[in-house]
Coordinates of N, CA and C in Angstrom, one line a residue:
M128 N 0.8 -1.2 0.0 CA 0.0 0.0 0.0 C 0.9 1.2 0.0
P129 N 1.0 1.9 -1.1 CA 1.8 3.2 -1.2 C 1.2 4.2 -0.2
L130 N 2.1 5.1 0.2 CA 1.7 6.1 1.1 C 0.7 7.1 0.5
A131 N 0.7 7.3 -0.8 CA -0.2 8.2 -1.5 C -1.6 7.7 -1.4
D132 N -1.8 6.4 -1.3 CA -3.1 5.8 -1.3 C -3.8 5.9 0.1
V133 N -3.1 6.4 1.1 CA -3.7 6.4 2.5 C -4.4 7.8 2.6
N134 N -5.7 7.7 3.0 CA -6.4 9.0 3.2 C -6.4 9.3 4.7
F135 N -6.9 10.5 5.0 CA -6.9 11.0 6.3 C -7.7 10.2 7.3
G136 N -8.8 9.6 6.9 CA -9.6 8.8 7.8 C -8.9 7.5 8.2
E137 N -8.2 6.9 7.2 CA -7.4 5.7 7.5 C -6.3 6.0 8.4
L138 N -5.7 7.1 8.2 CA -4.6 7.5 9.1 C -5.1 7.8 10.5
L139 N -6.2 8.4 10.7 CA -6.8 8.6 12.0 C -7.1 7.3 12.7
L140 N -7.7 6.3 11.9 CA -8.0 5.0 12.4 C -6.8 4.3 12.8
L141 N -5.7 4.4 12.1 CA -4.4 3.8 12.5 C -3.9 4.3 13.8
V142 N -3.9 5.6 13.9 CA -3.5 6.3 15.1 C -4.3 5.8 16.3
F143 N -5.7 5.7 16.1 CA -6.5 5.2 17.2 C -6.2 3.8 17.6
E144 N -6.0 2.9 16.6 CA -5.7 1.5 16.8 C -4.4 1.4 17.6
I145 N -3.4 2.2 17.2 CA -2.1 2.2 18.0 C -2.3 2.6 19.4
F146 N -3.1 3.7 19.6 CA -3.4 4.2 20.9 C -4.1 3.1 21.8
I147 N -5.1 2.4 21.2 CA -5.8 1.3 22.0 C -4.8 0.2 22.3
F148 N -4.0 -0.2 21.3 CA -3.0 -1.3 21.5 C -2.1 -0.9 22.6
M149 N -1.5 0.3 22.7 CA -0.6 0.7 23.7 C -1.3 0.8 25.1
M150 N -2.5 1.2 25.1 CA -3.3 1.3 26.4 C -3.5 -0.1 26.9
W151 N -3.8 -1.1 26.0 CA -4.0 -2.4 26.4 C -2.7 -3.0 27.0
F152 N -1.6 -2.7 26.4 CA -0.3 -3.2 27.0 C -0.1 -2.5 28.4
W153 N -0.4 -1.2 28.5 CA -0.3 -0.5 29.8 C -1.1 -1.2 30.8
I154 N -2.4 -1.5 30.5 CA -3.3 -2.2 31.5 C -2.7 -3.5 31.9
L155 N -2.2 -4.3 30.9 CA -1.6 -5.6 31.3 C -0.4 -5.4 32.2
F156 N 0.4 -4.4 31.9 CA 1.6 -4.1 32.7 C 1.2 -3.8 34.1
V157 N 0.1 -3.0 34.3 CA -0.3 -2.6 35.6 C -0.9 -3.8 36.4
I158 N -1.6 -4.7 35.6 CA -2.2 -5.8 36.3 C -1.1 -6.8 36.8
I159 N -0.1 -7.0 35.9 CA 1.0 -8.0 36.3 C 1.8 -7.4 37.4
T160 N 2.0 -6.1 37.4 CA 2.7 -5.4 38.5 C 2.0 -5.6 39.8
D161 N 0.7 -5.3 39.7 CA -0.2 -5.5 40.9 C -0.2 -6.9 41.4
L162 N -0.2 -7.9 40.5 CA -0.2 -9.3 40.9 C 1.1 -9.6 41.8
F163 N 2.2 -9.1 41.3 CA 3.4 -9.5 42.0 C 3.7 -8.5 43.2
R164 N 2.9 -7.4 43.3 CA 3.0 -6.6 44.5 C 2.2 -7.1 45.7
D165 N 1.2 -7.9 45.4 CA 0.3 -8.4 46.4 C 0.9 -9.6 47.1
H166 N 1.2 -9.4 48.4 CA 1.9 -10.5 49.1 C 0.9 -11.4 49.8
E167 N -0.4 -11.1 49.7 CA -1.4 -12.0 50.3 C -1.8 -13.1 49.4
L168 N -1.5 -12.9 48.1 CA -1.9 -13.9 47.0 C -0.8 -14.9 46.9
S169 N -1.1 -16.2 46.9 CA -0.1 -17.2 46.8 C 0.5 -17.2 45.4
G170 N 1.6 -17.9 45.3 CA 2.3 -18.0 44.0 C 1.5 -18.8 43.0
W171 N 0.7 -19.8 43.5 CA -0.2 -20.5 42.5 C -1.2 -19.7 41.9
W172 N -1.9 -18.8 42.8 CA -2.9 -17.9 42.2 C -2.3 -16.9 41.2
K173 N -1.1 -16.5 41.5 CA -0.4 -15.5 40.6 C -0.2 -16.2 39.3
A174 N 0.3 -17.5 39.4 CA 0.5 -18.2 38.1 C -0.8 -18.5 37.3
V175 N -1.9 -18.7 38.0 CA -3.1 -18.9 37.3 C -3.6 -17.6 36.6
W176 N -3.5 -16.5 37.3 CA -3.8 -15.2 36.7 C -3.0 -14.9 35.5
V177 N -1.7 -15.1 35.6 CA -0.8 -14.9 34.5 C -1.1 -15.8 33.3
L178 N -1.4 -17.1 33.6 CA -1.7 -18.1 32.6 C -3.0 -17.6 31.8
F179 N -4.0 -17.2 32.6 CA -5.2 -16.7 31.9 C -5.0 -15.4 31.2
L180 N -4.1 -14.6 31.7 CA -3.8 -13.3 31.0 C -3.1 -13.6 29.7
V181 N -2.4 -14.6 29.6 CA -1.7 -15.0 28.3 C -2.7 -15.6 27.3
F182 N -3.5 -16.5 27.8 CA -4.4 -17.2 26.8 C -5.7 -16.6 26.6
V183 N -6.3 -15.9 27.6 CA -7.6 -15.2 27.4 C -7.4 -13.8 28.0
P184 N -6.6 -12.9 27.3 CA -6.2 -11.7 27.9 C -7.3 -10.7 28.2
F185 N -8.2 -10.5 27.2 CA -9.2 -9.4 27.4 C -10.2 -9.7 28.5
I186 N -10.8 -10.9 28.5 CA -11.7 -11.3 29.5 C -11.1 -11.4 30.9
T187 N -9.9 -11.9 30.9 CA -9.2 -12.0 32.2 C -8.8 -10.7 32.8
G188 N -8.4 -9.8 31.9 CA -8.1 -8.4 32.3 C -9.3 -7.7 32.9
L189 N -10.4 -7.8 32.3 CA -11.6 -7.2 32.8 C -12.1 -7.9 34.1
I190 N -12.0 -9.2 34.2 CA -12.3 -9.9 35.5 C -11.4 -9.4 36.6
Y191 N -10.1 -9.3 36.3 CA -9.1 -8.9 37.3 C -9.5 -7.5 37.8
L192 N -9.7 -6.6 36.8 CA -10.0 -5.2 37.2 C -11.3 -5.1 38.1
I193 N -12.3 -5.9 37.7 CA -13.6 -5.9 38.5 C -13.4 -6.6 39.8
A194 N -12.7 -7.7 39.9 CA -12.7 -8.5 41.1 C -11.6 -8.0 42.1
R195 N -10.5 -7.5 41.6 CA -9.4 -7.1 42.5 C -9.0 -5.6 42.3
G196 N -9.8 -4.9 41.6 CA -9.5 -3.4 41.3 C -9.5 -2.6 42.6
H197 N -10.3 -2.9 43.5 CA -10.3 -2.0 44.7 C -9.0 -2.1 45.5
G198 N -8.4 -3.2 45.5 CA -7.1 -3.4 46.2 C -5.9 -2.8 45.5
M199 N -6.1 -2.6 44.2 CA -4.9 -2.2 43.4 C -4.5 -0.8 43.8
A200 N -5.4 0.1 44.1 CA -5.0 1.5 44.5 C -4.4 1.4 45.9
E201 N -5.0 0.6 46.8 CA -4.4 0.5 48.1 C -3.0 0.0 48.1
R202 N -2.7 -1.1 47.3 CA -1.4 -1.6 47.2 C -0.4 -0.6 46.6
A203 N -0.9 0.1 45.6 CA 0.0 1.1 45.0 C 0.3 2.2 46.0
A204 N -0.7 2.7 46.7 CA -0.5 3.8 47.7 C 0.4 3.3 48.8
K205 N 0.3 2.0 49.2 CA 1.2 1.5 50.3 C 2.6 1.5 49.8
E206 N 2.8 1.0 48.6 CA 4.2 0.9 48.0 C 4.8 2.3 47.9
Q207 N 4.0 3.3 47.4 CA 4.5 4.6 47.3 C 4.8 5.2 48.7
G208 N 4.0 4.9 49.7 CA 4.3 5.4 51.0 C 5.5 4.8 51.6
D209 N 5.7 3.5 51.3 CA 7.0 2.8 51.8 C 8.2 3.5 51.1
A210 N 8.1 3.7 49.8 CA 9.2 4.3 49.1 C 9.5 5.7 49.6
K211 N 8.5 6.5 49.9 CA 8.7 7.8 50.4 C 9.3 7.8 51.8
R212 N 8.9 6.9 52.6 CA 9.5 6.7 54.0 C 11.0 6.4 53.9
E213 N 11.3 5.4 53.0 CA 12.7 5.0 52.8 C 13.5 6.2 52.3
F214 N 13.0 7.0 51.3 CA 13.7 8.1 50.8 C 13.9 9.2 51.8
D215 N 12.9 9.5 52.6 CA 13.0 10.5 53.7 C 14.0 10.0 54.7
S216 N 14.0 8.8 55.1 CA 15.0 8.2 56.0 C 16.4 8.4 55.5
Y217 N 16.6 8.1 54.2 CA 17.9 8.3 53.6 C 18.3 9.8 53.6
V218 N 17.4 10.6 53.3 CA 17.8 12.1 53.2 C 18.1 12.6 54.6
R219 N 17.4 12.1 55.6 CA 17.7 12.5 57.0 C 19.0 12.0 57.4
E220 N 19.3 10.8 57.1 CA 20.6 10.2 57.4 C 21.8 10.9 56.8
Q221 N 21.6 11.3 55.5 CA 22.7 12.0 54.8 C 22.8 13.4 55.3
A222 N 21.7 14.0 55.7 CA 21.7 15.4 56.2 C 22.3 15.6 57.6
Q223 N 22.3 14.5 58.3 CA 22.8 14.6 59.7 C 24.3 14.5 59.8
S224 N 25.0 14.3 58.7 CA 26.5 14.2 58.9 C 27.0 15.7 59.1
S225 N 27.8 15.8 60.1 CA 28.4 17.1 60.5 C 29.7 17.3 59.8
P226 N 30.1 18.6 59.8 CA 31.4 18.9 59.2 C 32.6 18.0 59.8
A227 N 32.5 17.7 61.1 CA 33.5 16.9 61.7 C 33.5 15.5 61.0
D228 N 32.3 15.0 60.8 CA 32.2 13.6 60.1 C 32.8 13.7 58.7
E229 N 32.5 14.8 58.0 CA 33.1 15.0 56.6 C 34.6 15.1 56.7
L230 N 35.1 15.8 57.6 CA 36.6 15.9 57.7 C 37.2 14.6 58.1
D231 N 36.5 13.8 58.9 CA 37.1 12.5 59.3 C 37.1 11.6 58.0
K232 N 36.1 11.7 57.2 CA 36.0 10.9 56.0 C 37.2 11.3 55.0
L233 N 37.3 12.6 54.9 CA 38.4 13.2 54.0 C 39.8 12.7 54.5
Q234 N 40.0 12.8 55.9 CA 41.2 12.4 56.4 C 41.5 10.9 56.1
G235 N 40.5 10.1 56.2 CA 40.6 8.7 55.9 C 41.0 8.5 54.4
L236 N 40.4 9.2 53.5 CA 40.7 9.1 52.1 C 42.2 9.6 51.9
R237 N 42.6 10.6 52.6 CA 44.0 11.1 52.4 C 45.0 10.0 52.9
E238 N 44.6 9.4 54.0 CA 45.5 8.4 54.6 C 45.6 7.2 53.7
R239 N 44.6 6.8 53.0 CA 44.6 5.7 52.0 C 45.2 6.1 50.7
G240 N 45.5 7.3 50.5 CA 46.1 7.7 49.3 C 45.1 8.1 48.2
A241 N 43.8 8.1 48.5 CA 42.8 8.4 47.5 C 42.8 9.9 47.2
L242 N 43.2 10.7 48.1 CA 43.3 12.2 48.0 C 44.7 12.7 48.2
T243 N 45.1 13.6 47.4 CA 46.4 14.2 47.6 C 46.2 15.3 48.6
D244 N 47.4 15.9 49.1 CA 47.3 16.9 50.1 C 46.5 18.2 49.5
V245 N 46.8 18.5 48.3 CA 46.1 19.6 47.7 C 44.6 19.4 47.6
E246 N 44.2 18.2 47.2 CA 42.8 17.9 47.1 C 42.1 17.9 48.5
F247 N 42.9 17.4 49.4 CA 42.4 17.3 50.8 C 42.1 18.8 51.3
E248 N 43.0 19.7 51.1 CA 42.9 21.0 51.5 C 41.7 21.7 50.8
A249 N 41.5 21.4 49.5 CA 40.4 22.0 48.8 C 39.1 21.5 49.3
Q250 N 39.0 20.2 49.6 CA 37.8 19.7 50.1 C 37.5 20.1 51.5
K251 N 38.6 20.3 52.3 CA 38.4 20.8 53.7 C 37.9 22.2 53.7
A252 N 38.4 23.0 52.8 CA 37.9 24.4 52.7 C 36.4 24.4 52.3
R253 N 36.0 23.5 51.4 CA 34.6 23.4 51.0 C 33.7 23.0 52.2
V254 N 34.2 22.1 52.9 CA 33.4 21.6 54.1 C 33.3 22.7 55.1
L255 N 34.4 23.4 55.4 CA 34.4 24.4 56.4 C 33.7 25.7 56.0
G256 N 33.4 25.8 54.7 CA 32.6 26.9 54.3 C 33.4 28.0 53.7

């Protein structure tokens, strides 16, 4: 089919079909992610869901969204909350290092030969402000 034979309606239909196809893959990705995020579901049930998603994808996807959709948002929110708590903990841990701790680390690097005396003095000046 040469490009000149494609009219605007066919092009719009193609774009719509690609959009629907990509959305379907996105839904499958979300469902499979949710399956493996759920720690209450046994491995056998996860395998059954994935098996049905492979062989009867459209019906299985709809059934999953209807039957387990309410918990999807809860599990996603819990995982985001856990990630935020871990990130906040990491930031607090990193922010609590004092200039004395930084100087101690720099001294250790200088003693191991990772920093020269000139580099040590430059980093020391940076830490001390």
